Amino acid sequence: MPLILATTEPGEPEIFASIQGEGASVGKPCTFVRLSRCNLACVWCDTAYTWRFTGDNRPHRDGLAFDRTKEQVTLSEEETARRIAALGQHRLVITGGEPLLQAPALARMVAHLRELVPCTHVEVETNGSVPPSPALDALVDQYNVSPKLSHSGNPADLALNPERLAHWAAEPRAWFKFVVAEPADVDEVLAIQQAHAIPGSRIFLMPEGRDSATIRERSRWLAQTCSENELNLTDRLHIHLFGDTRGT
């Protein structure tokens, strides 16, 4: 069963070595593999090329529609593992899109990768609305869970399913990362934290923004908010270094 990956250009899978720009592992060298397809549709999504294909009328602020044939490429699990191993990193970040939509194939890919690079640390980035398969879950070292708040434009019953949130809250490998655009968004975060008894030490607030100026402006007031509520602040380091670009 092949994996469906996003592309950096037509025919080229988005597999690249960089540094982790967000969350608990910020600044650490790693290899990223970006999968295509998502079950949610955030209006501010900076990787809309993974889901907003021609004919998909879910709203996005850019109003762009992407050609699926140019934005997706399929690779075997073995070939994906080989390409990741060839980049020489010992930390893998699986992102998307929503990677857990392809959990069975991902489990087989990670198993192949661990044969090539046994000490690989595996992070999975997820929107928190899709459960991991048991086979994949057994191979994951860290989950970066980013539940989508109301300003994302997603229905709450899909994006903020209480059963799924309870699962991640009880998962010690899970770190929470909430995208925040304005102070009212923090009230939603605090309500979720209280409802599911999530320790503040496992919660990161991240400013929504696709350019350095917006991120810095929002980080200034978010820093005070995090201090007052004993939460963590995360930057978007890759945006400052490379801009809003693919393969970085």
Short mmCIF file of C-alpha atoms in Angstrom, two decimals:
data_model
loop_
_atom_site.label_atom_id
_atom_site.label_comp_id
_atom_site.label_asym_id
_atom_site.label_seq_id
_atom_site.Cartn_x
_atom_site.Cartn_y
_atom_site.Cartn_z
CA MET A 1 0.00 0.00 0.00
CA PRO A 2 1.65 3.30 -1.02
CA LEU A 3 1.69 6.47 1.02
CA ILE A 4 0.15 9.63 -0.43
CA LEU A 5 2.60 12.46 0.09
CA ALA A 6 2.48 16.19 -0.52
CA THR A 7 4.92 17.61 -3.04
CA THR A 8 7.54 20.37 -3.14
CA GLU A 9 7.05 20.46 -6.92
CA PRO A 10 5.12 18.13 -9.22
CA GLY A 11 6.40 14.59 -8.78
CA GLU A 12 8.76 15.39 -5.89
CA PRO A 13 7.66 14.23 -2.43
CA GLU A 14 7.95 16.66 0.46
CA ILE A 15 10.66 14.85 2.43
CA PHE A 16 13.39 17.14 3.72
CA ALA A 17 15.92 17.71 6.50
CA SER A 18 15.51 20.86 8.61
CA ILE A 19 14.93 21.89 12.20
CA GLN A 20 11.69 21.55 14.12
CA GLY A 21 10.19 25.04 14.19
CA GLU A 22 7.40 24.60 16.74
CA GLY A 23 6.46 23.02 20.03
CA ALA A 24 8.30 20.82 22.48
CA SER A 25 11.12 19.89 20.07
CA VAL A 26 11.74 23.36 18.63
CA GLY A 27 15.25 23.81 17.28
CA LYS A 28 16.05 20.11 17.04
CA PRO A 29 17.39 18.76 13.73
CA CYS A 30 15.06 16.31 12.04
CA THR A 31 13.66 14.97 8.80
CA PHE A 32 10.11 15.91 7.86
CA VAL A 33 7.76 13.87 5.73
CA ARG A 34 4.55 15.66 4.80
CA LEU A 35 1.53 13.54 3.90
CA SER A 36 -1.38 14.72 1.78
CA ARG A 37 -5.11 14.77 2.71
CA CYS A 38 -6.88 16.22 5.75
CA ASN A 39 -10.26 15.69 7.37
CA LEU A 40 -10.38 19.32 8.59
CA ALA A 41 -10.27 22.61 6.68
CA CYS A 42 -8.74 25.48 8.62
CA VAL A 43 -9.40 28.86 7.01
CA TRP A 44 -5.85 30.01 7.85
CA CYS A 45 -4.10 26.72 6.98
CA ASP A 46 -0.59 27.30 5.60
CA THR A 47 -0.50 23.90 3.88
CA ALA A 48 -3.81 24.08 2.01
CA TYR A 49 -2.08 22.35 -0.92
CA THR A 50 -2.47 19.12 1.08
CA TRP A 51 -6.28 19.20 0.99
CA ARG A 52 -7.94 22.06 -0.92
CA PHE A 53 -8.01 20.50 -4.35
CA THR A 54 -10.12 21.64 -7.27
CA GLY A 55 -13.76 20.96 -6.43
CA ASP A 56 -13.27 21.29 -2.66
CA ASN A 57 -15.32 24.33 -1.70
CA ARG A 58 -14.51 24.38 1.99
CA PRO A 59 -13.52 27.98 2.82
CA HIS A 60 -9.92 29.15 2.93
CA ARG A 61 -8.81 32.76 3.21
CA ASP A 62 -6.59 32.56 0.11
CA GLY A 63 -9.41 31.17 -2.02
CA LEU A 64 -6.96 28.98 -3.95
CA ALA A 65 -7.71 25.52 -5.33
CA PHE A 66 -4.87 23.14 -6.12
CA ASP A 67 -4.47 20.52 -8.81
CA ARG A 68 -4.48 17.17 -7.02
CA THR A 69 -2.32 15.52 -9.70
CA LYS A 70 0.44 18.08 -9.11
CA GLU A 71 0.13 18.23 -5.34
CA GLN A 72 0.13 14.51 -4.53
CA VAL A 73 2.64 11.76 -5.19
CA THR A 74 2.52 8.13 -4.10
CA LEU A 75 5.54 6.26 -2.78
CA SER A 76 5.86 2.75 -1.42
CA GLU A 77 6.46 2.44 2.30
CA GLU A 78 9.91 1.01 1.61
CA GLU A 79 10.93 3.83 -0.75
CA THR A 80 9.66 6.48 1.67
CA ALA A 81 11.74 4.91 4.46
CA ARG A 82 14.82 4.80 2.24
CA ARG A 83 14.52 8.47 1.33
CA ILE A 84 14.12 9.44 4.98
CA ALA A 85 17.11 7.34 6.06
CA ALA A 86 19.26 8.85 3.29
CA LEU A 87 18.95 12.30 4.89
CA GLY A 88 20.90 11.07 7.91
CA GLN A 89 18.76 12.41 10.76
CA HIS A 90 17.73 10.49 13.87
CA ARG A 91 14.47 12.39 14.48
CA LEU A 92 11.50 12.04 12.13
CA VAL A 93 8.53 14.40 12.14
CA ILE A 94 5.48 13.04 10.30
CA THR A 95 3.18 15.91 9.39
CA GLY A 96 0.44 16.84 6.95
CA GLY A 97 -2.37 17.29 6.22
CA GLU A 98 -3.56 14.82 8.81
CA PRO A 99 -1.05 11.94 8.98
CA LEU A 100 -3.24 9.60 11.03
CA LEU A 101 -5.58 9.19 8.05
CA GLN A 102 -2.81 6.96 6.66
CA ALA A 103 -1.86 5.27 9.94
CA PRO A 104 -1.66 1.63 8.72
CA ALA A 105 0.73 2.47 5.87
CA LEU A 106 2.67 4.80 8.15
CA ALA A 107 3.18 1.99 10.65
CA ARG A 108 4.73 -0.19 7.97
CA MET A 109 6.91 2.69 6.76
CA VAL A 110 8.21 3.43 10.27
CA ALA A 111 8.93 -0.27 10.81
CA HIS A 112 11.03 -0.26 7.61
CA LEU A 113 12.78 2.93 8.73
CA ARG A 114 13.66 1.46 12.12
CA GLU A 115 15.39 -1.40 10.31
CA LEU A 116 17.55 1.16 8.49
CA VAL A 117 18.00 3.64 11.37
CA PRO A 118 17.12 1.81 14.61
CA CYS A 119 17.47 4.87 16.89
CA THR A 120 14.98 7.06 15.00
CA HIS A 121 12.81 9.20 17.31
CA VAL A 122 9.35 9.46 15.72
CA GLU A 123 7.07 12.46 16.19
CA VAL A 124 3.57 12.56 14.72
CA GLU A 125 1.80 15.89 14.23
CA THR A 126 -1.98 15.57 14.35
CA ASN A 127 -5.05 17.76 14.67
CA GLY A 128 -6.25 15.42 17.42
CA SER A 129 -9.50 14.36 15.76
CA VAL A 130 -8.30 11.01 14.36
CA PRO A 131 -7.25 8.06 16.55
CA PRO A 132 -3.92 6.36 15.85
CA SER A 133 -3.90 2.74 14.80
CA PRO A 134 -2.48 0.33 17.42
CA ALA A 135 0.34 -0.68 15.07
CA LEU A 136 1.48 2.91 14.53
CA ASP A 137 0.94 3.91 18.15
CA ALA A 138 3.43 1.26 19.25
CA LEU A 139 6.12 2.97 17.14
CA VAL A 140 5.55 6.63 18.10
CA ASP A 141 7.73 8.43 20.63
CA GLN A 142 5.91 11.77 20.65
CA TYR A 143 2.59 13.20 19.51
CA ASN A 144 2.28 16.92 18.73
CA VAL A 145 -1.48 17.43 19.05
CA SER A 146 -2.95 20.66 17.69
CA PRO A 147 -6.72 20.78 18.29
CA LYS A 148 -8.39 23.41 16.13
CA LEU A 149 -10.29 26.19 17.91
CA SER A 150 -13.44 27.90 16.62
CA HIS A 151 -11.48 30.54 14.65
CA SER A 152 -10.23 27.72 12.40
CA GLY A 153 -13.71 27.52 10.86
CA ASN A 154 -14.15 23.80 11.57
CA PRO A 155 -17.30 22.41 13.25
CA ALA A 156 -16.59 21.85 16.93
CA ASP A 157 -18.15 18.38 16.91
CA LEU A 158 -15.54 17.33 14.35
CA ALA A 159 -12.47 19.29 15.47
CA LEU A 160 -12.96 19.18 19.25
CA ASN A 161 -14.45 15.75 19.89
CA PRO A 162 -14.49 15.27 23.69
CA GLU A 163 -13.65 11.56 23.46
CA ARG A 164 -10.62 12.23 21.29
CA LEU A 165 -9.45 15.11 23.50
CA ALA A 166 -9.77 12.90 26.57
CA HIS A 167 -7.64 10.27 24.85
CA TRP A 168 -4.83 12.75 24.13
CA ALA A 169 -5.06 14.30 27.58
CA ALA A 170 -4.44 10.86 29.09
CA GLU A 171 -1.56 10.12 26.68
CA PRO A 172 1.78 11.00 28.32
CA ARG A 173 3.53 11.18 24.94
CA ALA A 174 1.20 13.97 23.76
CA TRP A 175 2.08 17.66 23.78
CA PHE A 176 -0.68 20.14 22.95
CA LYS A 177 -0.14 23.07 20.57
CA PHE A 178 -2.97 25.57 20.12
CA VAL A 179 -2.93 28.13 17.30
CA VAL A 180 -3.98 31.50 18.72
CA ALA A 181 -4.87 34.63 16.77
CA GLU A 182 -6.55 36.81 19.41
CA PRO A 183 -7.06 36.84 23.20
CA ALA A 184 -10.52 35.26 22.97
CA ASP A 185 -8.90 32.11 21.57
CA VAL A 186 -7.06 31.64 24.85
CA ASP A 187 -10.38 31.37 26.70
CA GLU A 188 -11.18 28.32 24.54
CA VAL A 189 -7.80 26.80 25.37
CA LEU A 190 -8.31 27.30 29.09
CA ALA A 191 -11.77 25.72 28.89
CA ILE A 192 -10.33 22.66 27.13
CA GLN A 193 -7.50 22.48 29.65
CA GLN A 194 -9.94 22.55 32.57
CA ALA A 195 -12.39 20.08 31.01
CA HIS A 196 -9.68 17.48 30.43
CA ALA A 197 -7.27 18.27 33.29
CA ILE A 198 -4.34 18.88 30.95
CA PRO A 199 -1.21 20.08 32.80
CA GLY A 200 -0.09 23.51 31.67
CA SER A 201 3.40 22.13 31.23
CA ARG A 202 2.10 20.11 28.25
CA ILE A 203 0.37 23.04 26.53
CA PHE A 204 1.99 25.39 24.02
CA LEU A 205 0.32 28.50 22.63
CA MET A 206 1.48 29.39 19.14
CA PRO A 207 0.73 32.67 17.33
CA GLU A 208 -1.16 32.22 14.08
CA GLY A 209 0.80 33.85 11.29
CA ARG A 210 2.63 33.19 8.05
CA ASP A 211 5.14 36.06 8.30
CA SER A 212 7.62 37.16 10.96
CA ALA A 213 5.96 40.51 11.68
CA THR A 214 2.59 38.93 12.54
CA ILE A 215 4.18 36.20 14.63
CA ARG A 216 6.27 38.68 16.63
CA GLU A 217 3.34 41.03 17.24
CA ARG A 218 1.13 38.24 18.55
CA SER A 219 3.97 36.67 20.54
CA ARG A 220 4.36 39.85 22.59
CA TRP A 221 0.93 39.62 24.21
CA LEU A 222 0.94 35.81 24.17
CA ALA A 223 4.10 35.82 26.30
CA GLN A 224 2.23 37.64 29.06
CA THR A 225 -0.76 35.32 28.70
CA CYS A 226 1.45 32.25 29.02
CA SER A 227 3.14 33.70 32.10
CA GLU A 228 -0.19 34.43 33.77
CA ASN A 229 -1.61 30.96 33.06
CA GLU A 230 1.57 28.85 33.42
CA LEU A 231 1.50 27.72 29.79
CA ASN A 232 4.31 27.48 27.25
CA LEU A 233 4.86 29.84 24.32
CA THR A 234 6.17 28.46 21.04
CA ASP A 235 7.53 30.42 18.13
CA ARG A 236 7.36 29.45 14.44
CA LEU A 237 11.11 29.40 13.94
CA HIS A 238 11.00 28.06 10.38
CA ILE A 239 8.96 31.07 9.25
CA HIS A 240 11.64 33.46 10.53
CA LEU A 241 14.40 31.41 8.88
CA PHE A 242 12.85 30.40 5.56
CA GLY A 243 9.54 32.20 5.13
CA ASP A 244 6.26 30.47 4.33
CA THR A 245 7.80 28.00 1.88
CA ARG A 246 7.57 24.27 1.16
CA GLY A 247 10.32 21.85 2.03
CA THR A 248 11.67 23.91 4.92
#
